[in-house]
mmCIF file of C-alpha atoms and ligand atoms in Angstrom:
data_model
loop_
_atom_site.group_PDB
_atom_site.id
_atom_site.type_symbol
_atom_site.label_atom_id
_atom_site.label_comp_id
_atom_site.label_asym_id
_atom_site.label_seq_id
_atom_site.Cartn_x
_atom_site.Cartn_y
_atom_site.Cartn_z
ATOM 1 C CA UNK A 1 180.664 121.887 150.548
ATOM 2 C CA UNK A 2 177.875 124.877 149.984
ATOM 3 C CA UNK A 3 174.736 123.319 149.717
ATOM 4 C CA UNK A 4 171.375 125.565 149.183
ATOM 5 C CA UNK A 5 167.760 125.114 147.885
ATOM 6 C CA UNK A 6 164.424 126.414 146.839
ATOM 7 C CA UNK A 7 161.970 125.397 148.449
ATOM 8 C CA UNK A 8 158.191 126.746 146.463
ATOM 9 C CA UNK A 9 155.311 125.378 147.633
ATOM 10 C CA UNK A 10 153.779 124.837 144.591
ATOM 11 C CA UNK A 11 149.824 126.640 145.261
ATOM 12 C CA UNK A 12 150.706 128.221 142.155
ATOM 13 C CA UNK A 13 153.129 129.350 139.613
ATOM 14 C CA UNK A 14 156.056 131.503 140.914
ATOM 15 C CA UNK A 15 155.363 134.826 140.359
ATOM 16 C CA UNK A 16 157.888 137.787 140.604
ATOM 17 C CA UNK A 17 158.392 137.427 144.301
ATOM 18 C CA UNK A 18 159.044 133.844 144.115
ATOM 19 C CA UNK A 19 161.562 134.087 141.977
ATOM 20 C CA UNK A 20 163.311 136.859 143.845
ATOM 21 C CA UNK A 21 163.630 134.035 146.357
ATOM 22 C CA UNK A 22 164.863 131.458 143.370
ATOM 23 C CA UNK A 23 167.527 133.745 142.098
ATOM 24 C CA UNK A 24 169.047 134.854 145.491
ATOM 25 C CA UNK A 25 169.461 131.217 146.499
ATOM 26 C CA UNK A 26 170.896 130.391 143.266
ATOM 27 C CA UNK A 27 173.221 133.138 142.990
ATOM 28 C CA UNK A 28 174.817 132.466 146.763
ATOM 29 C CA UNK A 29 175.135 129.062 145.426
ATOM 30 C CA UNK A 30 176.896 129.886 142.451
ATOM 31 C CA UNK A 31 179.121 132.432 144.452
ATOM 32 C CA UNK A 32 179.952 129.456 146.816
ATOM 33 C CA UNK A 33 180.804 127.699 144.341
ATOM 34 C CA UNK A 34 178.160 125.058 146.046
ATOM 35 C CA UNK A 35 175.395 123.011 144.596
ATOM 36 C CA UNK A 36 171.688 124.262 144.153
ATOM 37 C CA UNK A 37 168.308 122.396 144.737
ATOM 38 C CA UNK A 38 165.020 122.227 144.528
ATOM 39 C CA UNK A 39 162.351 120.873 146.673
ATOM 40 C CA UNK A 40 159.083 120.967 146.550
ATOM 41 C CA UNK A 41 157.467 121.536 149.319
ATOM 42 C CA UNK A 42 153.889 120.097 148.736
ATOM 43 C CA UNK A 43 152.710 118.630 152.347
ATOM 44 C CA UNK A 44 150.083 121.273 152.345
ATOM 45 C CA UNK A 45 148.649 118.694 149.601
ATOM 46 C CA UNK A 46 144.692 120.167 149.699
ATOM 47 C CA UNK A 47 146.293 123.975 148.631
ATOM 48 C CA UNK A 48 148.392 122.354 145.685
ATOM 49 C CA UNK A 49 146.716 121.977 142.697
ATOM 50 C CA UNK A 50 148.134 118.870 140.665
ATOM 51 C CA UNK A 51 150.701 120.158 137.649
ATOM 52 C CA UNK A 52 152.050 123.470 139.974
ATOM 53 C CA UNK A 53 155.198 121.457 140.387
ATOM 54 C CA UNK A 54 155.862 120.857 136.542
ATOM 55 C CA UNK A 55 155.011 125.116 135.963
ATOM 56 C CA UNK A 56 157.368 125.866 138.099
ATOM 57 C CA UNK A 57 160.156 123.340 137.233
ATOM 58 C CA UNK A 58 159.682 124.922 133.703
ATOM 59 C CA UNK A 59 159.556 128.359 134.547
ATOM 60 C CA UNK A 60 163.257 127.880 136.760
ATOM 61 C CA UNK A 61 164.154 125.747 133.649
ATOM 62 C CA UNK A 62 163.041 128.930 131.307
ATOM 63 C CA UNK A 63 164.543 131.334 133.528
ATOM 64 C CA UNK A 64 167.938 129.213 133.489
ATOM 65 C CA UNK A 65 167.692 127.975 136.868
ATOM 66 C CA UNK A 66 168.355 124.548 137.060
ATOM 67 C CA UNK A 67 168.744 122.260 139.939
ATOM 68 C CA UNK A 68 171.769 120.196 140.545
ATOM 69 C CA UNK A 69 170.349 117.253 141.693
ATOM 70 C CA UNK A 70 167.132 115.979 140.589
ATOM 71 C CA UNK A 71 163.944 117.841 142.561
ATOM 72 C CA UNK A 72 162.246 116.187 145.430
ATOM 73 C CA UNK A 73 158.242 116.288 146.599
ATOM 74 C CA UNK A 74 157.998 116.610 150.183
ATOM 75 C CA UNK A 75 154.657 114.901 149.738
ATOM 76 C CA UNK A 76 156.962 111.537 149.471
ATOM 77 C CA UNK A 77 159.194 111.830 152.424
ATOM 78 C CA UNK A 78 156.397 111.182 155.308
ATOM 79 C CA UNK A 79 158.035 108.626 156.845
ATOM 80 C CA UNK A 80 161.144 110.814 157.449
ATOM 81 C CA UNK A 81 158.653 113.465 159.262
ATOM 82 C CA UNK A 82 157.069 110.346 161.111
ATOM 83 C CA UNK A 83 160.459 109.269 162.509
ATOM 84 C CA UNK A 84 161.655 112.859 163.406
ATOM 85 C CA UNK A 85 158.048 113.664 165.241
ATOM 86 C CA UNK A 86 158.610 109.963 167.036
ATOM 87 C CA UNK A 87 162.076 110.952 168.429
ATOM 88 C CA UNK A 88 160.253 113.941 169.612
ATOM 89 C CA UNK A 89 157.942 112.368 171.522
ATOM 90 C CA UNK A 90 160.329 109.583 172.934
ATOM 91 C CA UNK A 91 162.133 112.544 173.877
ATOM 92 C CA UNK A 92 159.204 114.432 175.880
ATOM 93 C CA UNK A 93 159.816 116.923 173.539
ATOM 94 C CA UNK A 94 156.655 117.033 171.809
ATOM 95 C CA UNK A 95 153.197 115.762 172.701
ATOM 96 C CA UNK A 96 149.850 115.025 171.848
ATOM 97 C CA UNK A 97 147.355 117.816 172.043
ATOM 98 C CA UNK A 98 143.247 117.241 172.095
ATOM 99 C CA UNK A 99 142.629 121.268 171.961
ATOM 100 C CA UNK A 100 140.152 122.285 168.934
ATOM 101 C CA UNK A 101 140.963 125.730 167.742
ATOM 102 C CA UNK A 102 137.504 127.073 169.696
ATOM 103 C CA UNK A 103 139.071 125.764 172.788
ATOM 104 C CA UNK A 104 142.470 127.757 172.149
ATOM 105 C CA UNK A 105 140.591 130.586 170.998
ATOM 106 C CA UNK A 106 138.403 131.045 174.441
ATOM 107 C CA UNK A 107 141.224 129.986 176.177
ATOM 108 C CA UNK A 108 143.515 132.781 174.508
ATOM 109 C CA UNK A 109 140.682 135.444 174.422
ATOM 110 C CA UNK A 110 142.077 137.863 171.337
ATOM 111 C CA UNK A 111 145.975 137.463 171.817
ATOM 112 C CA UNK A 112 146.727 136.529 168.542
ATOM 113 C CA UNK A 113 150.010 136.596 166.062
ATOM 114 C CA UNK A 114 149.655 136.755 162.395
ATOM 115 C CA UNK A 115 146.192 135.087 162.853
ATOM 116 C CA UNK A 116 147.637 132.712 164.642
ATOM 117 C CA UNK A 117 146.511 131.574 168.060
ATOM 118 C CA UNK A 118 149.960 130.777 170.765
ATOM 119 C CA UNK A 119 148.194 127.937 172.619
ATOM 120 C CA UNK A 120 148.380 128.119 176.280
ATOM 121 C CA UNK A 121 149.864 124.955 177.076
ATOM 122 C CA UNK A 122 146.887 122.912 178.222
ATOM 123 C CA UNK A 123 147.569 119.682 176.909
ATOM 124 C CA UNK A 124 151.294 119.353 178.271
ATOM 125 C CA UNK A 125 151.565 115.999 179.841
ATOM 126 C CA UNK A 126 152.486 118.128 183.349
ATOM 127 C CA UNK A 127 149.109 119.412 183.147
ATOM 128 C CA UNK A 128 147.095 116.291 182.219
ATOM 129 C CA UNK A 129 147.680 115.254 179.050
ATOM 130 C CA UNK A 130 144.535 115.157 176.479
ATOM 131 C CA UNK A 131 142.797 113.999 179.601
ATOM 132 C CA UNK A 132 141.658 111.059 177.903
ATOM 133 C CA UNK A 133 140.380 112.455 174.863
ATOM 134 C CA UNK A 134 142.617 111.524 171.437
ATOM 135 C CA UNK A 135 145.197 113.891 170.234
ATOM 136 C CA UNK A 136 144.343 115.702 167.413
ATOM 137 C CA UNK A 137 147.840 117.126 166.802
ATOM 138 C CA UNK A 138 151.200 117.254 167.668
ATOM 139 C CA UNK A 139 153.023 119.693 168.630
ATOM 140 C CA UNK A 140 156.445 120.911 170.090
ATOM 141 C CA UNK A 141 157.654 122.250 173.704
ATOM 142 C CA UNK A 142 158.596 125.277 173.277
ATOM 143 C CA UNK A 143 161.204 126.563 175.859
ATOM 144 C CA UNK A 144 163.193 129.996 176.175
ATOM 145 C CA UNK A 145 164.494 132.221 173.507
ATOM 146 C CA UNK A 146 166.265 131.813 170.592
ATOM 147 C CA UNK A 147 168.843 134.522 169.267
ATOM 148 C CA UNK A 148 170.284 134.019 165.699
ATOM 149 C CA UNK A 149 172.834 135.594 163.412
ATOM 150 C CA UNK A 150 170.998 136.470 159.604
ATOM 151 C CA UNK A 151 173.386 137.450 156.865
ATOM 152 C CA UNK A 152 171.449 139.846 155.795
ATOM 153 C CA UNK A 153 169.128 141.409 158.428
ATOM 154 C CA UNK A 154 172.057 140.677 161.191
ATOM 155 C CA UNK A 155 171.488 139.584 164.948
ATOM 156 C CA UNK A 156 168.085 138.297 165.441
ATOM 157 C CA UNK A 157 166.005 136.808 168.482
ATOM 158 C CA UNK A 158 162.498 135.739 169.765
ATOM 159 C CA UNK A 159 161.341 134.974 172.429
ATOM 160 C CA UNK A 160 159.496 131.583 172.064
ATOM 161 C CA UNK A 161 157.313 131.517 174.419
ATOM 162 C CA UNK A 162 155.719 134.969 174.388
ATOM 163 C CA UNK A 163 155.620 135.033 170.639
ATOM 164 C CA UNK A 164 155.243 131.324 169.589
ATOM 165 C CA UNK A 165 153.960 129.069 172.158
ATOM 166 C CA UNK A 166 153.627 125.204 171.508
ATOM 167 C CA UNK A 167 153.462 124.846 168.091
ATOM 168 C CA UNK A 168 152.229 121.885 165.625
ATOM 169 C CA UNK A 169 154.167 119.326 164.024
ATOM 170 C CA UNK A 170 151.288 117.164 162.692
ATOM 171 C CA UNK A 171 147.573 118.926 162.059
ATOM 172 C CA UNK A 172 144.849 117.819 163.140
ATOM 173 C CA UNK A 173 144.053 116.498 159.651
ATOM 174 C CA UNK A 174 146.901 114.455 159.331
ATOM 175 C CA UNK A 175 149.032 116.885 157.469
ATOM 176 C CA UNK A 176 152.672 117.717 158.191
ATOM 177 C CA UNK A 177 153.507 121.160 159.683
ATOM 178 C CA UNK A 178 155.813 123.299 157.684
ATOM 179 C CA UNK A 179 158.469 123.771 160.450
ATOM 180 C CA UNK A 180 158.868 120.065 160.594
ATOM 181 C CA UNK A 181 159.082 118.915 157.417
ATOM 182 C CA UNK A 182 161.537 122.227 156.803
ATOM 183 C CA UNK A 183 164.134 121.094 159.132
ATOM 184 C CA UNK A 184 164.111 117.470 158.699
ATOM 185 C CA UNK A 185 164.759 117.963 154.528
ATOM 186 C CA UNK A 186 167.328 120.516 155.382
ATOM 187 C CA UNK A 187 169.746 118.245 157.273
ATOM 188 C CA UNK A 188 168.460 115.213 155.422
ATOM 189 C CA UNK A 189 169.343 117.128 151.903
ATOM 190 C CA UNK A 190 172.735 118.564 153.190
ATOM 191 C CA UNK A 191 171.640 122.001 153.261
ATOM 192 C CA UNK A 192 174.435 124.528 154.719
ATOM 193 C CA UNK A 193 172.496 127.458 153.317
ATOM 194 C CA UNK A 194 169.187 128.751 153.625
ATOM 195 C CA UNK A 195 168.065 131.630 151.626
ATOM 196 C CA UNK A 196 164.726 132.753 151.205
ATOM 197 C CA UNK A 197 162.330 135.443 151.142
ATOM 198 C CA UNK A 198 162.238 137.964 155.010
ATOM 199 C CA UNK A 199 158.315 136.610 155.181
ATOM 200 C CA UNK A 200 159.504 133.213 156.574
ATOM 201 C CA UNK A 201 162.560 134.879 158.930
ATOM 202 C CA UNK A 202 160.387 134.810 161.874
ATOM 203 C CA UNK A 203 159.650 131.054 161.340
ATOM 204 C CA UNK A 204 163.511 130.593 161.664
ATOM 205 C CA UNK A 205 164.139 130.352 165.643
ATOM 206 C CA UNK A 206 161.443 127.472 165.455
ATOM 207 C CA UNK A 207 163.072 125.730 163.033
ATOM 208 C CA UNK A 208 166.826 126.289 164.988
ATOM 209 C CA UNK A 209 164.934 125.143 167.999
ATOM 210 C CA UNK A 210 163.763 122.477 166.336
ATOM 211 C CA UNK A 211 167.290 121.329 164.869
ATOM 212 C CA UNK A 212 168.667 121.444 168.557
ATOM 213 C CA UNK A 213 165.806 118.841 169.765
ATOM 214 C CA UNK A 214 166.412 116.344 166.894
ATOM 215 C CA UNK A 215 170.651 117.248 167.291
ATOM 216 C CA UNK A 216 170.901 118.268 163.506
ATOM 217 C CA UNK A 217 173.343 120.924 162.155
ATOM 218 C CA UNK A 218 171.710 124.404 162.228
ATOM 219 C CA UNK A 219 172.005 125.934 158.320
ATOM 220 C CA UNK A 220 173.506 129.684 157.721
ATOM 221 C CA UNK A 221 170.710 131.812 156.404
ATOM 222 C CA UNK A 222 170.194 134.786 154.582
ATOM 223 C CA UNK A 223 166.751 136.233 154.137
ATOM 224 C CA UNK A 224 166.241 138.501 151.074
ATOM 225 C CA UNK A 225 164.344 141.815 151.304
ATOM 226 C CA UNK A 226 160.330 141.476 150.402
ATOM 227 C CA UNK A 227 159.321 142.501 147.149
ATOM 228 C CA UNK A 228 155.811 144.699 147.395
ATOM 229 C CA UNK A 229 153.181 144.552 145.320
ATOM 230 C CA UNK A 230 152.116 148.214 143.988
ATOM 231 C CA UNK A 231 149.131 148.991 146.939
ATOM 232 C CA UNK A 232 152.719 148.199 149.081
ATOM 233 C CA UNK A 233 151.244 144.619 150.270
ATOM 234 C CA UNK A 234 153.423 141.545 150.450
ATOM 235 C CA UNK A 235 153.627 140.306 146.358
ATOM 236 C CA UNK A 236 152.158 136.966 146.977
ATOM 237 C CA UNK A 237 149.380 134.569 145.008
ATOM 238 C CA UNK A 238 146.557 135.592 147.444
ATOM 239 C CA UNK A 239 146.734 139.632 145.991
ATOM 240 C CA UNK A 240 147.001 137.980 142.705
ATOM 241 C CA UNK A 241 150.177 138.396 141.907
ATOM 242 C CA UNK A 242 150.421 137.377 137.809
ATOM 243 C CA UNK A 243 152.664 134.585 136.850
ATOM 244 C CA UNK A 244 156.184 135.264 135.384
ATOM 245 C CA UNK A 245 156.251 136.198 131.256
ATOM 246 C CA UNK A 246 158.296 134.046 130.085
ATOM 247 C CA UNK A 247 158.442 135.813 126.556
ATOM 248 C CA UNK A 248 161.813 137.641 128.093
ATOM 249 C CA UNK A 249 163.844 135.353 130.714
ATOM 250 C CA UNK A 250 166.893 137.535 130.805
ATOM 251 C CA UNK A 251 164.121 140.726 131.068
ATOM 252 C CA UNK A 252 162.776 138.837 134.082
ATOM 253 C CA UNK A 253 166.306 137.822 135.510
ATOM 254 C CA UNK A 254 167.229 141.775 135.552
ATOM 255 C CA UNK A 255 164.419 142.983 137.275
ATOM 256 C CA UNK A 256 164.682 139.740 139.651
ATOM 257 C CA UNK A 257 168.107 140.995 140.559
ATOM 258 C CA UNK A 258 167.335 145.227 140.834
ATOM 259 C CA UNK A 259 164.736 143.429 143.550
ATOM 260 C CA UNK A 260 167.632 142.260 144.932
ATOM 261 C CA UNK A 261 169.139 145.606 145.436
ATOM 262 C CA UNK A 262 171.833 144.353 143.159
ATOM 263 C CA UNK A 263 172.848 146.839 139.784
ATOM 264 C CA UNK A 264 170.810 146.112 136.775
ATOM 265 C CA UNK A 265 172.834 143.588 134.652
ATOM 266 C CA UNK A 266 172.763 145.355 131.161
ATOM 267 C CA UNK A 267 169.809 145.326 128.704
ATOM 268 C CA UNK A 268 171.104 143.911 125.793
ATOM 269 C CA UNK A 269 172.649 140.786 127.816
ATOM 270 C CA UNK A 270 171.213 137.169 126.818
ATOM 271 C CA UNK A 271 169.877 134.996 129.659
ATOM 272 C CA UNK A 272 173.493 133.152 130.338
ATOM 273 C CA UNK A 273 175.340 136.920 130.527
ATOM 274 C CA UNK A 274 172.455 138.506 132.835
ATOM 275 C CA UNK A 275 172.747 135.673 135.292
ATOM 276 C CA UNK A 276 176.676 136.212 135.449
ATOM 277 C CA UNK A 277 176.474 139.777 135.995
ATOM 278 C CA UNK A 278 174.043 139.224 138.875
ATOM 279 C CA UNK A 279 176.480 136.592 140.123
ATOM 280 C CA UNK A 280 179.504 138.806 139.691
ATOM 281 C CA UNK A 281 177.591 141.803 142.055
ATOM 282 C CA UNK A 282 175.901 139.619 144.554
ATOM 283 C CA UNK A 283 179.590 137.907 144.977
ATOM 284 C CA UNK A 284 181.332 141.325 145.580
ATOM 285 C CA UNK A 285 178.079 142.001 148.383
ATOM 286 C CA UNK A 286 177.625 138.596 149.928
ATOM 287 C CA UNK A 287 180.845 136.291 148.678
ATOM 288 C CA UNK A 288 183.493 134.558 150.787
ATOM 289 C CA UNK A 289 185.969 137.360 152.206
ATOM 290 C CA UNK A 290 188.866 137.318 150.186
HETATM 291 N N1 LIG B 301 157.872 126.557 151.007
HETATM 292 C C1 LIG B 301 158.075 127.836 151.623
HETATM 293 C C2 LIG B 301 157.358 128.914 150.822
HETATM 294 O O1 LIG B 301 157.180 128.751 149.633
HETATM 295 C C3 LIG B 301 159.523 128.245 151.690
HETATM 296 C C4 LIG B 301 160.270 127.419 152.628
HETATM 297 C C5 LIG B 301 161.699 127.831 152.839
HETATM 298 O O2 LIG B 301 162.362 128.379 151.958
HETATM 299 O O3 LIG B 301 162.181 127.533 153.936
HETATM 300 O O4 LIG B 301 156.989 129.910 151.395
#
């Protein structure tokens, strides 16, 4: 049975990139004749103000997106993170690191991805451990490459440990990592299907790599092309990317979908008919052969 999600982290309300992302899961759902969810994804607790959840439950609601199930808060599922990271460990596959970021910064010099720093490794237990000092974080042994097959963008790989290095599972501050809590509410939930925007495709081979260390079914996934803001940036909250008018759903469902690539479901369609003609053209691009 199809299973996909949508997964916002609610730092504020979806805006017209986000819910390129919640209509392109929801439509390969539909077409799969599968079930659609939504999670929350609010470990990053500190960046999410309190109510973002409820906005964006009522915008999908507005736009006619509504989850099968009832939603969950990743904020609530620690203890299914804790076990996960504790196999991990038990496993040797993940350790506890002492490093601050000023120590993986002069250790790293300026090699940097994203803004991110690929720590060098100090910490693994074959090189001493924390040496005595407490771990601050967690984080995974990274080993090899990964290749992948993407519906959409086709056959994929990285290279983990050039481009990734060790990477956290728990921050320093007690907060869960992204990659973790991902993968662990994807088999947890029943997810077959992951798709999402292209900005998170190159978090994918951690996640598969991830999935092989804790034994859990890997998901299909489709990333969706990136919708630009006018300057040609990345739409996103941070270059202030306005929150969806909700005056017109169906008005914002047809320009959702011609973001999609897909043909513009006709103009004088109600919200119900709009969403079926998206279905009916992202079926004929992305449905089961027949
Ligand atoms: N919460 C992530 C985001 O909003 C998406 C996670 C996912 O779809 O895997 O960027």
């Amino acid at each position: 049975m199809y299973r996909g999600r949508f997964a916002p982290s609610p730092t504020g309300p979806l805006h017209a990139g986000s819910l390129v992302a919640a209509l392109a899961s929801w439509l390969d759902a539909r077409t799969h004749g599968g079930q659609w969810l939504v999670r929350i994804e609010d470990v990053d607790g500190p960046r999410c103000p309190p109510g973002t959840d409820a906005v964006i439950l009522g915008q999908l609601a507005a736009l006619g997106l509504v989850p099968d199930e009832p939603p969950t808060w990743q904020s609530r599922r620690g203890e299914l993170y804790q076990a996960a990271l504790d196999r991990l460990i038990a496993a040797g596959q993940a350790y506890g690191c002492a490093c601050t970021r000023a120590e993986i910064a002069a250790a790293m010099g300026p090699r940097a991805k994203h803004g991110e720093l690929i720590y060098p490794g100090t910490c693994r237990p074959e090189r001493g451990g924390t040496r005595g000092r407490p771990a601050r974080a967690w984080r995974f042994r990274v080993a090899g490459h990964i290749d992948w097959q993407d519906r959409q963008l086709g056959a994929q790989s990285q290279d983990l440990d050039a481009e990734v290095g060790d990477f956290v599972l728990k921050r320093a501050d007690g907060l869960w990592a992204y990659q973790l809590a991902v993968v662990v509410d994807d088999a947890e939930q029943g997810i077959t299907d992951v798709v999402r925007g292209e900005d998170l495709a190159d978090n994918t081979p951690r996640q598969i790599a991830l999935q092989r260390a804790l034994g859990l079914p890997m998901p299909r996934y489709l990333h969706t092309p990136l919708v630009l803001a006018a300057d040609g940036h990345k739409l996103s909250k941070q270059n202030g990317a306005a929150a969806i008018d909700l005056a017109d759903p169906p008005a914002r469902q047809r320009e959702a979908a011609e973001r999609l690539g897909l043909p513009a479901p006709a103009a004088h369609l109600g919200l119900a008919d709009t969403l079926a003609a998206a279905q009916q053209a992202w079926a004929a691009r992305y449905g089961p052969a027949r």
